[in-house]
Coordinates of C-alpha atoms and ligand atoms in Angstrom, one line a residue:
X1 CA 23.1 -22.4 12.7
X2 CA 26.7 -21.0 13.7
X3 CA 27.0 -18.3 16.1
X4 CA 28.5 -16.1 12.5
X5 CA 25.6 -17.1 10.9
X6 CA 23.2 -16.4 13.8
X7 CA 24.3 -13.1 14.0
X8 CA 23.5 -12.3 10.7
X9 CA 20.4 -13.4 10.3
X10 CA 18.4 -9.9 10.1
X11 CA 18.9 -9.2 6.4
X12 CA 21.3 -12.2 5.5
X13 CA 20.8 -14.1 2.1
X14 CA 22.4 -17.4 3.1
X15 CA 22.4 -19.1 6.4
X16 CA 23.5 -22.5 7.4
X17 CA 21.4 -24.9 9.4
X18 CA 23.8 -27.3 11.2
X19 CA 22.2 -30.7 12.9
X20 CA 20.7 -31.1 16.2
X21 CA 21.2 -33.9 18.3
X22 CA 17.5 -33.4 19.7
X23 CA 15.1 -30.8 20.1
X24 CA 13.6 -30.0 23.8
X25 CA 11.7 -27.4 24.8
X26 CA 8.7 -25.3 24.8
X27 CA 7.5 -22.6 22.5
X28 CA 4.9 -20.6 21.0
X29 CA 4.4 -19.2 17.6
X30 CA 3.3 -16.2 16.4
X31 CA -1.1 -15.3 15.5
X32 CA -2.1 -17.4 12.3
X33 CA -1.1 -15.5 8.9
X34 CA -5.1 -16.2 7.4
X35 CA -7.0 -15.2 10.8
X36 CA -4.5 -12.1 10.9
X37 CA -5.1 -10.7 7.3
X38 CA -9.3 -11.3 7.8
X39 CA -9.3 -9.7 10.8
X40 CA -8.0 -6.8 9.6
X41 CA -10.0 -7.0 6.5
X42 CA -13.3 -7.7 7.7
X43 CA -12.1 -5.4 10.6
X44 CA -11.7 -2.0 8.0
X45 CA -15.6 -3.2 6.8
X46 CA -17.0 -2.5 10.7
X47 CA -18.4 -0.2 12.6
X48 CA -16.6 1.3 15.2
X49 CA -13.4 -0.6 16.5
X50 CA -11.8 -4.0 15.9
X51 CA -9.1 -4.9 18.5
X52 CA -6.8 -7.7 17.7
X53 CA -4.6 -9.3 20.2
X54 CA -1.8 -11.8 19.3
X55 CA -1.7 -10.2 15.6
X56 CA 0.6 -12.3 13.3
X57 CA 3.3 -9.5 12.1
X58 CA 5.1 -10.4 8.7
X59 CA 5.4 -9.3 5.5
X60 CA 2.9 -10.3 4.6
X61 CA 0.1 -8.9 7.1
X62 CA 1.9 -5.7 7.0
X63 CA 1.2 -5.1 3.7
X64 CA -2.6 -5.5 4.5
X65 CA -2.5 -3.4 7.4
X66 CA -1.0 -0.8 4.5
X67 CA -4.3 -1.6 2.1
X68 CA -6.7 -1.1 4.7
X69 CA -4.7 2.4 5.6
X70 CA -4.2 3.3 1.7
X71 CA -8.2 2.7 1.8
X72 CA -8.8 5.2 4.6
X73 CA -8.8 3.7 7.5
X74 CA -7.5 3.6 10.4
X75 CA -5.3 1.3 12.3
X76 CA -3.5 1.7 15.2
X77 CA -0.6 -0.6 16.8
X78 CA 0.2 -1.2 20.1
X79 CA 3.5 -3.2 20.8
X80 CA 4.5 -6.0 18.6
X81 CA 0.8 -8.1 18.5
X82 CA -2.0 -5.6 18.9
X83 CA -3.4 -3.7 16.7
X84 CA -7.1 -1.6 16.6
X85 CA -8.4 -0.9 13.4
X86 CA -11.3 1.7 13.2
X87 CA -13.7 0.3 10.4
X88 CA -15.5 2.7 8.3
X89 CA -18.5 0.6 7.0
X90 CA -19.2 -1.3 4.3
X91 CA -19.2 1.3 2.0
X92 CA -16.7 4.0 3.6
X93 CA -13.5 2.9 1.9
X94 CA -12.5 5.3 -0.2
X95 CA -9.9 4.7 -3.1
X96 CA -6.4 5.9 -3.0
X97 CA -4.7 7.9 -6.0
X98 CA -3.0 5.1 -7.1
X99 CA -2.5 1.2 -7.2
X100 CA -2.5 -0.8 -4.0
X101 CA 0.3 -2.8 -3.3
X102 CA -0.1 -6.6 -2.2
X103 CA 4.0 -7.1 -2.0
X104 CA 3.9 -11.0 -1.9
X105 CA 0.8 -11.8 -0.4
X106 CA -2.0 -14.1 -2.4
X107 CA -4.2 -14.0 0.6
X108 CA -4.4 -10.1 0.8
X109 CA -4.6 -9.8 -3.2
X110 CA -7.6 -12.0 -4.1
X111 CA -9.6 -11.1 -0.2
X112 CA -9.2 -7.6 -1.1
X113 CA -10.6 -8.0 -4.5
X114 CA -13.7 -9.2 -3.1
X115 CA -14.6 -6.4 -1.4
X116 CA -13.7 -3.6 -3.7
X117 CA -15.5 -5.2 -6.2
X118 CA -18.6 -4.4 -3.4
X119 CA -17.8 -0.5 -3.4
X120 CA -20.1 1.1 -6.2
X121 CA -18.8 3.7 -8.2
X122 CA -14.7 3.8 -7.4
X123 CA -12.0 2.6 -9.1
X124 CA -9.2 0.4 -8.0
X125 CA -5.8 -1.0 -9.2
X126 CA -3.9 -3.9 -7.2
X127 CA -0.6 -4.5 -7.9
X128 CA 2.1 -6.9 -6.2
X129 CA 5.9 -8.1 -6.2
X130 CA 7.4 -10.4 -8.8
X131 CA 6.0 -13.2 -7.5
X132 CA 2.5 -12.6 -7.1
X133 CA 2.6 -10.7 -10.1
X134 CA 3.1 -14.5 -11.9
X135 CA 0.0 -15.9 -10.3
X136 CA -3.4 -16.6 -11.4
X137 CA -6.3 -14.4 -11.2
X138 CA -8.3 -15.3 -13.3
X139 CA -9.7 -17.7 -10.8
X140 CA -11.2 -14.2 -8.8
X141 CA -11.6 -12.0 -11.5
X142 CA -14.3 -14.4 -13.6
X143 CA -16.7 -14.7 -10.4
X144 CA -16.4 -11.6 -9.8
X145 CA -17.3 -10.1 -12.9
X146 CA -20.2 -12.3 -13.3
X147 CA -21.5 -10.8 -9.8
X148 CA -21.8 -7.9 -12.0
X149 CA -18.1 -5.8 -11.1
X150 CA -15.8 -4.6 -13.3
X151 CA -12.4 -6.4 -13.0
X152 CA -10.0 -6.3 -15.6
X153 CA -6.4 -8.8 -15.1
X154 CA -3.5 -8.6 -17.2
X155 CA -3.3 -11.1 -19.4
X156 CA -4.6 -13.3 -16.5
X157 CA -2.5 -11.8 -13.6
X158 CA -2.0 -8.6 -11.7
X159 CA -2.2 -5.3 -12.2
X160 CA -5.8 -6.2 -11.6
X161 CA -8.4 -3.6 -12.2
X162 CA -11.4 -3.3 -10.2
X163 CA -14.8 -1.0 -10.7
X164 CA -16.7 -1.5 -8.3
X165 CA -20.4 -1.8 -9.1
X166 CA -23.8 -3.0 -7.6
X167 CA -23.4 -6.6 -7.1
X168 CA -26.0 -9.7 -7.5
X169 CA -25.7 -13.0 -6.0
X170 CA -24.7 -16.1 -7.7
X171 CA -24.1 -19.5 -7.3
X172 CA -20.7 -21.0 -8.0
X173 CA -19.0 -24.0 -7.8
X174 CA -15.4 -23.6 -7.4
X175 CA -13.1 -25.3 -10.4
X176 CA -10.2 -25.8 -7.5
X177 CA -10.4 -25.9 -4.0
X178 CA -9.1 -22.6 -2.8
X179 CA -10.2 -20.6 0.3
X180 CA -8.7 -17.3 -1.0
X181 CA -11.3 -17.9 -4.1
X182 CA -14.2 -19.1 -2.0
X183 CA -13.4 -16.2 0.6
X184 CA -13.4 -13.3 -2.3
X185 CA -16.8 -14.4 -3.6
X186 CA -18.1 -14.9 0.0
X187 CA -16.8 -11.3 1.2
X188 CA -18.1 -9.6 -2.5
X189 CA -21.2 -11.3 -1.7
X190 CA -21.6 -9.1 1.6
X191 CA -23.2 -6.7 -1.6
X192 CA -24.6 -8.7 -3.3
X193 CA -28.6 -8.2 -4.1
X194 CA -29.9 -11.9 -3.0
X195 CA -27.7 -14.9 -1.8
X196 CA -24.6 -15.7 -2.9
X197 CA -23.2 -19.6 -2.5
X198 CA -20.2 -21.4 -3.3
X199 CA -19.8 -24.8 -3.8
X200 CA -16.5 -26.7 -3.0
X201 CA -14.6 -29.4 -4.6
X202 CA -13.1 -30.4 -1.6
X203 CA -13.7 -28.7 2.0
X204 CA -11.1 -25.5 2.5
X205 CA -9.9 -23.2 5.6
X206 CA -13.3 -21.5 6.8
X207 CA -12.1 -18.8 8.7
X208 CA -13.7 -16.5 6.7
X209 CA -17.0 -18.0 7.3
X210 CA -16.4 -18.1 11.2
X211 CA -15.3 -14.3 11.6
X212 CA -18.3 -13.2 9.1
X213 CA -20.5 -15.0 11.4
X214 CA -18.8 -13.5 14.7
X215 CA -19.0 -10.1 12.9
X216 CA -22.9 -10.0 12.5
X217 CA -23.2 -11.7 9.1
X218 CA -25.7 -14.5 8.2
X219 CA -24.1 -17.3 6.8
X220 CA -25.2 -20.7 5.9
X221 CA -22.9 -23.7 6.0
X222 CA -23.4 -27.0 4.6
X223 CA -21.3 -29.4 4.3
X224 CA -19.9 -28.7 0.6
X225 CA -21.3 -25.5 0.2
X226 CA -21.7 -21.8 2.2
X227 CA -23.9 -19.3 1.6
X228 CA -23.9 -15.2 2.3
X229 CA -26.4 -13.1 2.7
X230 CA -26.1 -9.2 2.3
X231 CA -24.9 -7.6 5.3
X232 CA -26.2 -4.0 6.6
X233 CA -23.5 -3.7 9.3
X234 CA -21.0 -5.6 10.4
X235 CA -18.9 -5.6 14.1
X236 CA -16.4 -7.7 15.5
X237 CA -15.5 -6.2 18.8
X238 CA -12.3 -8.2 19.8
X239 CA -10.4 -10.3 17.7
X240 CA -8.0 -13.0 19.7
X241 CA -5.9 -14.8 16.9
X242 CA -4.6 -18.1 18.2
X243 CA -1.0 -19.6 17.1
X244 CA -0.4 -20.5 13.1
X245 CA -0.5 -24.0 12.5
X246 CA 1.5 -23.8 9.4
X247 CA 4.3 -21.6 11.5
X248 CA 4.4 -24.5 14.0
X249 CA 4.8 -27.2 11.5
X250 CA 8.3 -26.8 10.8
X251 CA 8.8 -27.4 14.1
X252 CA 6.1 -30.3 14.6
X253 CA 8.5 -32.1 11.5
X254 CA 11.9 -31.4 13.2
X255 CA 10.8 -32.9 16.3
X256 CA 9.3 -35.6 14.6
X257 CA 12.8 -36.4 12.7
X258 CA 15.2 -35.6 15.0
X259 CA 15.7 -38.5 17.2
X260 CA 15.3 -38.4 21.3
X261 CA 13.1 -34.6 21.1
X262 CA 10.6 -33.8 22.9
X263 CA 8.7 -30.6 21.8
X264 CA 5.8 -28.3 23.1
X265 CA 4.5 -26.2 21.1
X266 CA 1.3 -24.0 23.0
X267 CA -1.7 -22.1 22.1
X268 CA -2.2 -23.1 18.3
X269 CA -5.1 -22.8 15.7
X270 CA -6.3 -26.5 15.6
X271 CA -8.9 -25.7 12.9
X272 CA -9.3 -29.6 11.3
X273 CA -9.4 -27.6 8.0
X274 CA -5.8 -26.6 8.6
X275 CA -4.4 -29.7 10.3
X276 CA -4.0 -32.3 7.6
X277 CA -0.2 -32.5 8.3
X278 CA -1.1 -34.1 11.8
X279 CA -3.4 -36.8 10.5
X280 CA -0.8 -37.5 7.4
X281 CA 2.3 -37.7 10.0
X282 CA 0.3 -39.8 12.7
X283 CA -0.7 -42.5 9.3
X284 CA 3.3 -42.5 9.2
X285 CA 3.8 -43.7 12.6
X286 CA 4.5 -39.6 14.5
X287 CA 3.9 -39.1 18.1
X288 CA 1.8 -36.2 18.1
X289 CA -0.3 -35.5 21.1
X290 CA -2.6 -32.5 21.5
X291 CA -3.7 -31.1 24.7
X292 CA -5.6 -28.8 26.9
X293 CA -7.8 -28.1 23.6
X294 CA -9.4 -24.8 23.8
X295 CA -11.2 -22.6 21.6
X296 CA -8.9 -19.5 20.7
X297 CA -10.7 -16.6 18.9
X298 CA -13.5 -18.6 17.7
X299 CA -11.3 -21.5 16.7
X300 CA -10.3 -25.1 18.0
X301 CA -7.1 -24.5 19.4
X302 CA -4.7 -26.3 21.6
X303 CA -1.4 -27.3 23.0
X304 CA 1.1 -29.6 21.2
X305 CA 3.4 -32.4 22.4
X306 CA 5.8 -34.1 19.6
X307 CA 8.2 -36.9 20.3
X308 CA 10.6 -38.2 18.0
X309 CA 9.5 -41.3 16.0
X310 CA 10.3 -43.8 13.6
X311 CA 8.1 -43.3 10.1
X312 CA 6.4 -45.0 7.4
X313 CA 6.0 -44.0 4.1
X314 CA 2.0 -43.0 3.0
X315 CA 0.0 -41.4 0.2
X316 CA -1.7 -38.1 0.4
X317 CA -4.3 -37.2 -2.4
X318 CA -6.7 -34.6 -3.8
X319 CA -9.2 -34.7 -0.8
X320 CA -6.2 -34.4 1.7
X321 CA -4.6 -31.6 -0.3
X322 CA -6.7 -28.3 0.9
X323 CA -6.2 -29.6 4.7
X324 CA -1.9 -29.3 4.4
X325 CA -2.0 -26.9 1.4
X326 CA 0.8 -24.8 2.7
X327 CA 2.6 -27.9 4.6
X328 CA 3.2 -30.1 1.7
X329 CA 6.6 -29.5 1.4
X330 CA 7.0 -30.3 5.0
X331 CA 5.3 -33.7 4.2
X332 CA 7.7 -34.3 1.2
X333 CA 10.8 -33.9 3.6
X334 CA 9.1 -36.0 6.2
X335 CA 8.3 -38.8 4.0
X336 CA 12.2 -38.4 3.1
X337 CA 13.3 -39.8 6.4
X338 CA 10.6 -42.5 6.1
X339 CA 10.9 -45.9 5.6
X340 CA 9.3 -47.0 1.6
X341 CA 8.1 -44.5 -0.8
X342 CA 5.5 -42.2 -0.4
X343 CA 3.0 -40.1 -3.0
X344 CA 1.4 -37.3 -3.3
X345 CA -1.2 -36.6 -6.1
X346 CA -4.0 -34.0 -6.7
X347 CA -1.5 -31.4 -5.8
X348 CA -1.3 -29.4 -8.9
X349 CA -2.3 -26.1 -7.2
X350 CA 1.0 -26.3 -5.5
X351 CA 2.8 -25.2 -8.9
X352 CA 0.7 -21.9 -8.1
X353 CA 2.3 -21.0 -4.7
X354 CA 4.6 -18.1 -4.4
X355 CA 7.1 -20.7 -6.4
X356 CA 6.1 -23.8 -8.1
X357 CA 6.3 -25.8 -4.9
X358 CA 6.3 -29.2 -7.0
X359 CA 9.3 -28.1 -8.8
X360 CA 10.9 -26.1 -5.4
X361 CA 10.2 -29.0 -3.3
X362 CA 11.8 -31.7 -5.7
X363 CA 14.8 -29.7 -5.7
X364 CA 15.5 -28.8 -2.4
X365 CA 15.0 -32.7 -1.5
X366 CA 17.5 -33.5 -4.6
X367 CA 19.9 -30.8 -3.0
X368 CA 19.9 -32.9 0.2
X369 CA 20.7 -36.5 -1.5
X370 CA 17.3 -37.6 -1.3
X371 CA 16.0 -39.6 -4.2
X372 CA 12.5 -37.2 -5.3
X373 CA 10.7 -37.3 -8.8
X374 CA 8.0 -34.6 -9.6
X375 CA 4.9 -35.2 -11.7
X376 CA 2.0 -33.0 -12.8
X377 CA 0.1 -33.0 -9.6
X378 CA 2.7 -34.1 -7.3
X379 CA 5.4 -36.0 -6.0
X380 CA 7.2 -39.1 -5.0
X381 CA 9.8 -39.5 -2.5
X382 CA 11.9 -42.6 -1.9
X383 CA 12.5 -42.7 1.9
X384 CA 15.3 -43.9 4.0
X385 CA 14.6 -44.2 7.4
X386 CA 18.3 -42.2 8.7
X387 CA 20.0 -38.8 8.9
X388 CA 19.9 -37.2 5.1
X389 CA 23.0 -35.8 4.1
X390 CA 22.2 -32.5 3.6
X391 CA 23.7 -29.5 1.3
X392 CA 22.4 -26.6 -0.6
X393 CA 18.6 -25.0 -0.6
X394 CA 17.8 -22.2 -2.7
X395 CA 14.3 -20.9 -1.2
X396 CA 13.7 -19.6 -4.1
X397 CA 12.0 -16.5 -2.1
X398 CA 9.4 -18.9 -0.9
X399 CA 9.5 -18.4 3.0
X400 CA 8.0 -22.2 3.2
X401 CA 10.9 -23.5 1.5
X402 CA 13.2 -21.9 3.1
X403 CA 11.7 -23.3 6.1
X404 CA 12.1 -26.7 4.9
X405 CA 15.8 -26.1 4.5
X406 CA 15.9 -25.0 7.8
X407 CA 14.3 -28.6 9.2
X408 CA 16.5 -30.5 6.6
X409 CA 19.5 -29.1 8.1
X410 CA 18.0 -29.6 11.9
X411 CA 17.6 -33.5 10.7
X412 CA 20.6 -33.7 8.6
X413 CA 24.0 -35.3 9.1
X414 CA 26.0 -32.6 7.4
X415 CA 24.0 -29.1 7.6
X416 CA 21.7 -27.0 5.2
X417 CA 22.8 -23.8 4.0
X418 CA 19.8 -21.8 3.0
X419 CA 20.2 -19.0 -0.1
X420 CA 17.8 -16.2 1.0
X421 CA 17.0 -17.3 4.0
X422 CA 15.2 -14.4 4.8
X423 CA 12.1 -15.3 2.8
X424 CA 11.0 -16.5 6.0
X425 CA 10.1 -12.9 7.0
X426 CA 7.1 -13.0 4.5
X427 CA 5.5 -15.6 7.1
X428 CA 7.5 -15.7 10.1
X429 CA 10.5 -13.2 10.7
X430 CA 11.1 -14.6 14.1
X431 CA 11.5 -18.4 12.3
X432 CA 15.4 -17.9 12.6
X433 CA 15.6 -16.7 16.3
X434 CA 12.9 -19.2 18.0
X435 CA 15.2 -22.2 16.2
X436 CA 17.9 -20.2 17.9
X437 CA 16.5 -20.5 21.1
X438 CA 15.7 -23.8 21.0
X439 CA 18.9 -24.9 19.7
X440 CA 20.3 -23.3 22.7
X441 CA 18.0 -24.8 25.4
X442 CA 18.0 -28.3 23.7
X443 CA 21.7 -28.4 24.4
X444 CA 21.2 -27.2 28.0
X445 CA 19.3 -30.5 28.1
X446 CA 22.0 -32.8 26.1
X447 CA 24.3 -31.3 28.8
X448 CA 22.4 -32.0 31.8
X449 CA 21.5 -35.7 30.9
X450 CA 25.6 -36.1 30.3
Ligands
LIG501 C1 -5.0 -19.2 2.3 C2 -5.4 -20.2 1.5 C3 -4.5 -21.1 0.7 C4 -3.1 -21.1 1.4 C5 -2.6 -19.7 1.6 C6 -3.6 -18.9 2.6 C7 -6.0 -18.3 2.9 O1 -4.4 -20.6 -0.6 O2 -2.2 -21.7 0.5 O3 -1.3 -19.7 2.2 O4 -5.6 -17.5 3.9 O5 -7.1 -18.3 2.5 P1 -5.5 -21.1 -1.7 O6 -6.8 -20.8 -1.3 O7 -5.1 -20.4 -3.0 O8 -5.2 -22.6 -1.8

């Protein structure tokens, strides 16, 4: 990034990502975007207070720290990473005047859904920004309603309607892998008059299942299906939300590329449901070591070490999918500067990300001279083992592409220039200012070893 560019990162629509010789240092990342919006979530639906420490601020978690407050209750923050919310019960949220606004965020839409379709008798109406207003919800409103709730979509999507209603318990086996869809049955099913279980195509994130559990609630894991039982009361106390895995990737990729780097990155979720990136990039050849493994808020967690490395080409498919959901495009760029071809198929739910990732991804790989085909469920990249030569991303608003600009440009010969950069605030508004940082303190190193 150039010092002009640099300084205009707060509110700036294009930004330009110039090479790095190599990346040294050590940093951290802010609390993990899933943990963060269930913890506030789950956190509304207990008694007495929730206190969160190391809180993942973005757009995206602020908008369900509005929900919860347009729902009546409260929540109070403390500096930039703590916030206590004062639950009011499973059934004290009360429904505001009008619609709630989930901005860009899937996670908050289809959770929330969930448990409004738990509170008898009110009436709800959940709305979002352009881009969430084009994605499917169909995929929550159909279980939902046969639990026994009233949820009208629009023509498939938002404005979603929601009456809430007494709920039974069903069983249901998920069509696609999702953990936004399993998590909305699971948290409606906190009502529900018997058992409710979902059955999973292909294991997803389970954080809901681990901070149900924590809060008070039984819940039966096996291993392709969970059960919940109705809950009375829930309490979580204290909610520690380790580093986001998916905010560290970038980071974990431009290490990887960048030749001679050496990178730390500390105190991050380590969830194996979340971590597919590590096991795909360590098949291509990556030197990825994790240490002083801890659990963090009820979740493996750990340290990271990440050396530059030569790679391989690899497939990923359908089982591998719901493990790097949100880091596919990061694989794609990866397997860019690998030597062969790589694949990835089974992917098709990444045409319903805030863009069609497929399509954004194949693009933004084009836009950087790599040689990148699309296909239904996924893609195929050509690899050559060197520099790309960089150019133009549009981000499309999609914070995770506009991340993978930003690692294209760290590992290309030429630069990235990013068009709305700042989509990285919907995720990670301090993306621009760590790679900053580390810019700055991985040419401190380049000097010293002159
Ligand atoms: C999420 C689940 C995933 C992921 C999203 C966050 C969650 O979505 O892509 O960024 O917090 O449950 P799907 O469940 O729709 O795959």
């Amino acid at each position: 990034m150039s010092e002009e560019d640099t300084r205009l990162t707060a509110g700036t629509t294009s930004l330009l990502v110039e090479p790095v010789p190599r990346l040294v240092g050590h940093l951290a990342v802010p609390g993990d975007k899933s943990i963060s919006h269930r913890a506030v979530l789950i956190g509304a639906l207990c008694e007495g207070e929730t206190r969160i420490t190391g809180f993942g601020r973005s757009a995206d978690t602020e908008a369900t720290i509005a929900a919860v407050r347009a729902l009546g209750v409260e929540v109070y923050e403390h500096g930039a990473d703590t916030l206590r919310v004062f639950g009011k019960g499973l059934h004290g949220l009360t429904a505001p005047g009008g619609p709630i606004d989930c901005a860009n965020a899937g996670t908050l839409v289809r959770l929330l859904a969930g448990i409004l379709a738990g509170q008898q008798g009110q009436e709800f109406e959940l709305t979002g920004d352009a881009s969430l207003s084009a994605r499917p919800m169909v995929r929550i409103a159909e279980p939902l309603a046969r639990m026994g709730a009233g949820v009208e979509t629009t023509d498939g999507r938002l404005p979603l309607g929601i009456l809430g209603r007494s709920l039974r318990g069903i069983d249901y086996v998920l069509p696609v892998a999702s953990a936004q869809v399993k998590s909305a049955i699971l948290l409606a099913g906190l009502y529900a008059d018997g058992p409710t279980t979902v059955v999973e195509p292909a294991p997803t994130r389970d954080h809901t299942e681990r901070m149900l559990r924590a809060a008070g609630a039984r819940v039966d894991v096996r291993p392709t299906s969970v059960t919940v039982h109705r809950a009375t009361r829930l309490s979580l106390g204290e909610v520690e939300v380790p580093g986001d895995f998916s905010s560290a990737a970038p980071f974990v990729v431009a290490a990887t590329l960048v030749p001679g780097s050496e990178l730390h990155v500390h105190g991050v979720n380590l969830n194996p449901r979340r971590t597919g990136l590590l096991e795909i990039l360590e098949r291509m050849g990556a030197r990825i070591t994790v240490y002083n493994r801890r659990e963090i808020g009820g979740e493996p967690g750990g340290d990271l070490e990440v050396r530059s490395a030569p790679l391989v080409g690899t497939t990923v498919g359908a089982t591998e999918v719901p493990l790097a959901i949100d880091e596919l495009p990061l694989f794609a760029l990866a397997a860019a500067c690998a030597r062969g071809e790589s694949r990835l198929t089974g992917a098709a739910e990444l045409r319903a990300k805030e863009t069609d990732r497929i399509e954004a991804t194949v693009d933004a790989l084009r836009a950087l001279g790599v040689r990148a085909r699309g296909s239904e469920d996924g893609l195929a990249v050509t690899g050559v083992p060197a520099r790309p030569r960089g150019g133009r991303v549009a981000s499309r608003g999609d914070h995770r592409i506009a991340m993978l600009g930003a690692v294209g440009g760290l590992a290309s010969r030429e630069g990235v220039r990013i068009e709305d950069a700042d989509a990285v605030a919907v995720s990670f508004p301090g993306f621009f200012a760590i790679l900053d940082e580390l810019r700055r303190t991985s040419v401190v190193v380049e000097d010293e070893r002159r």
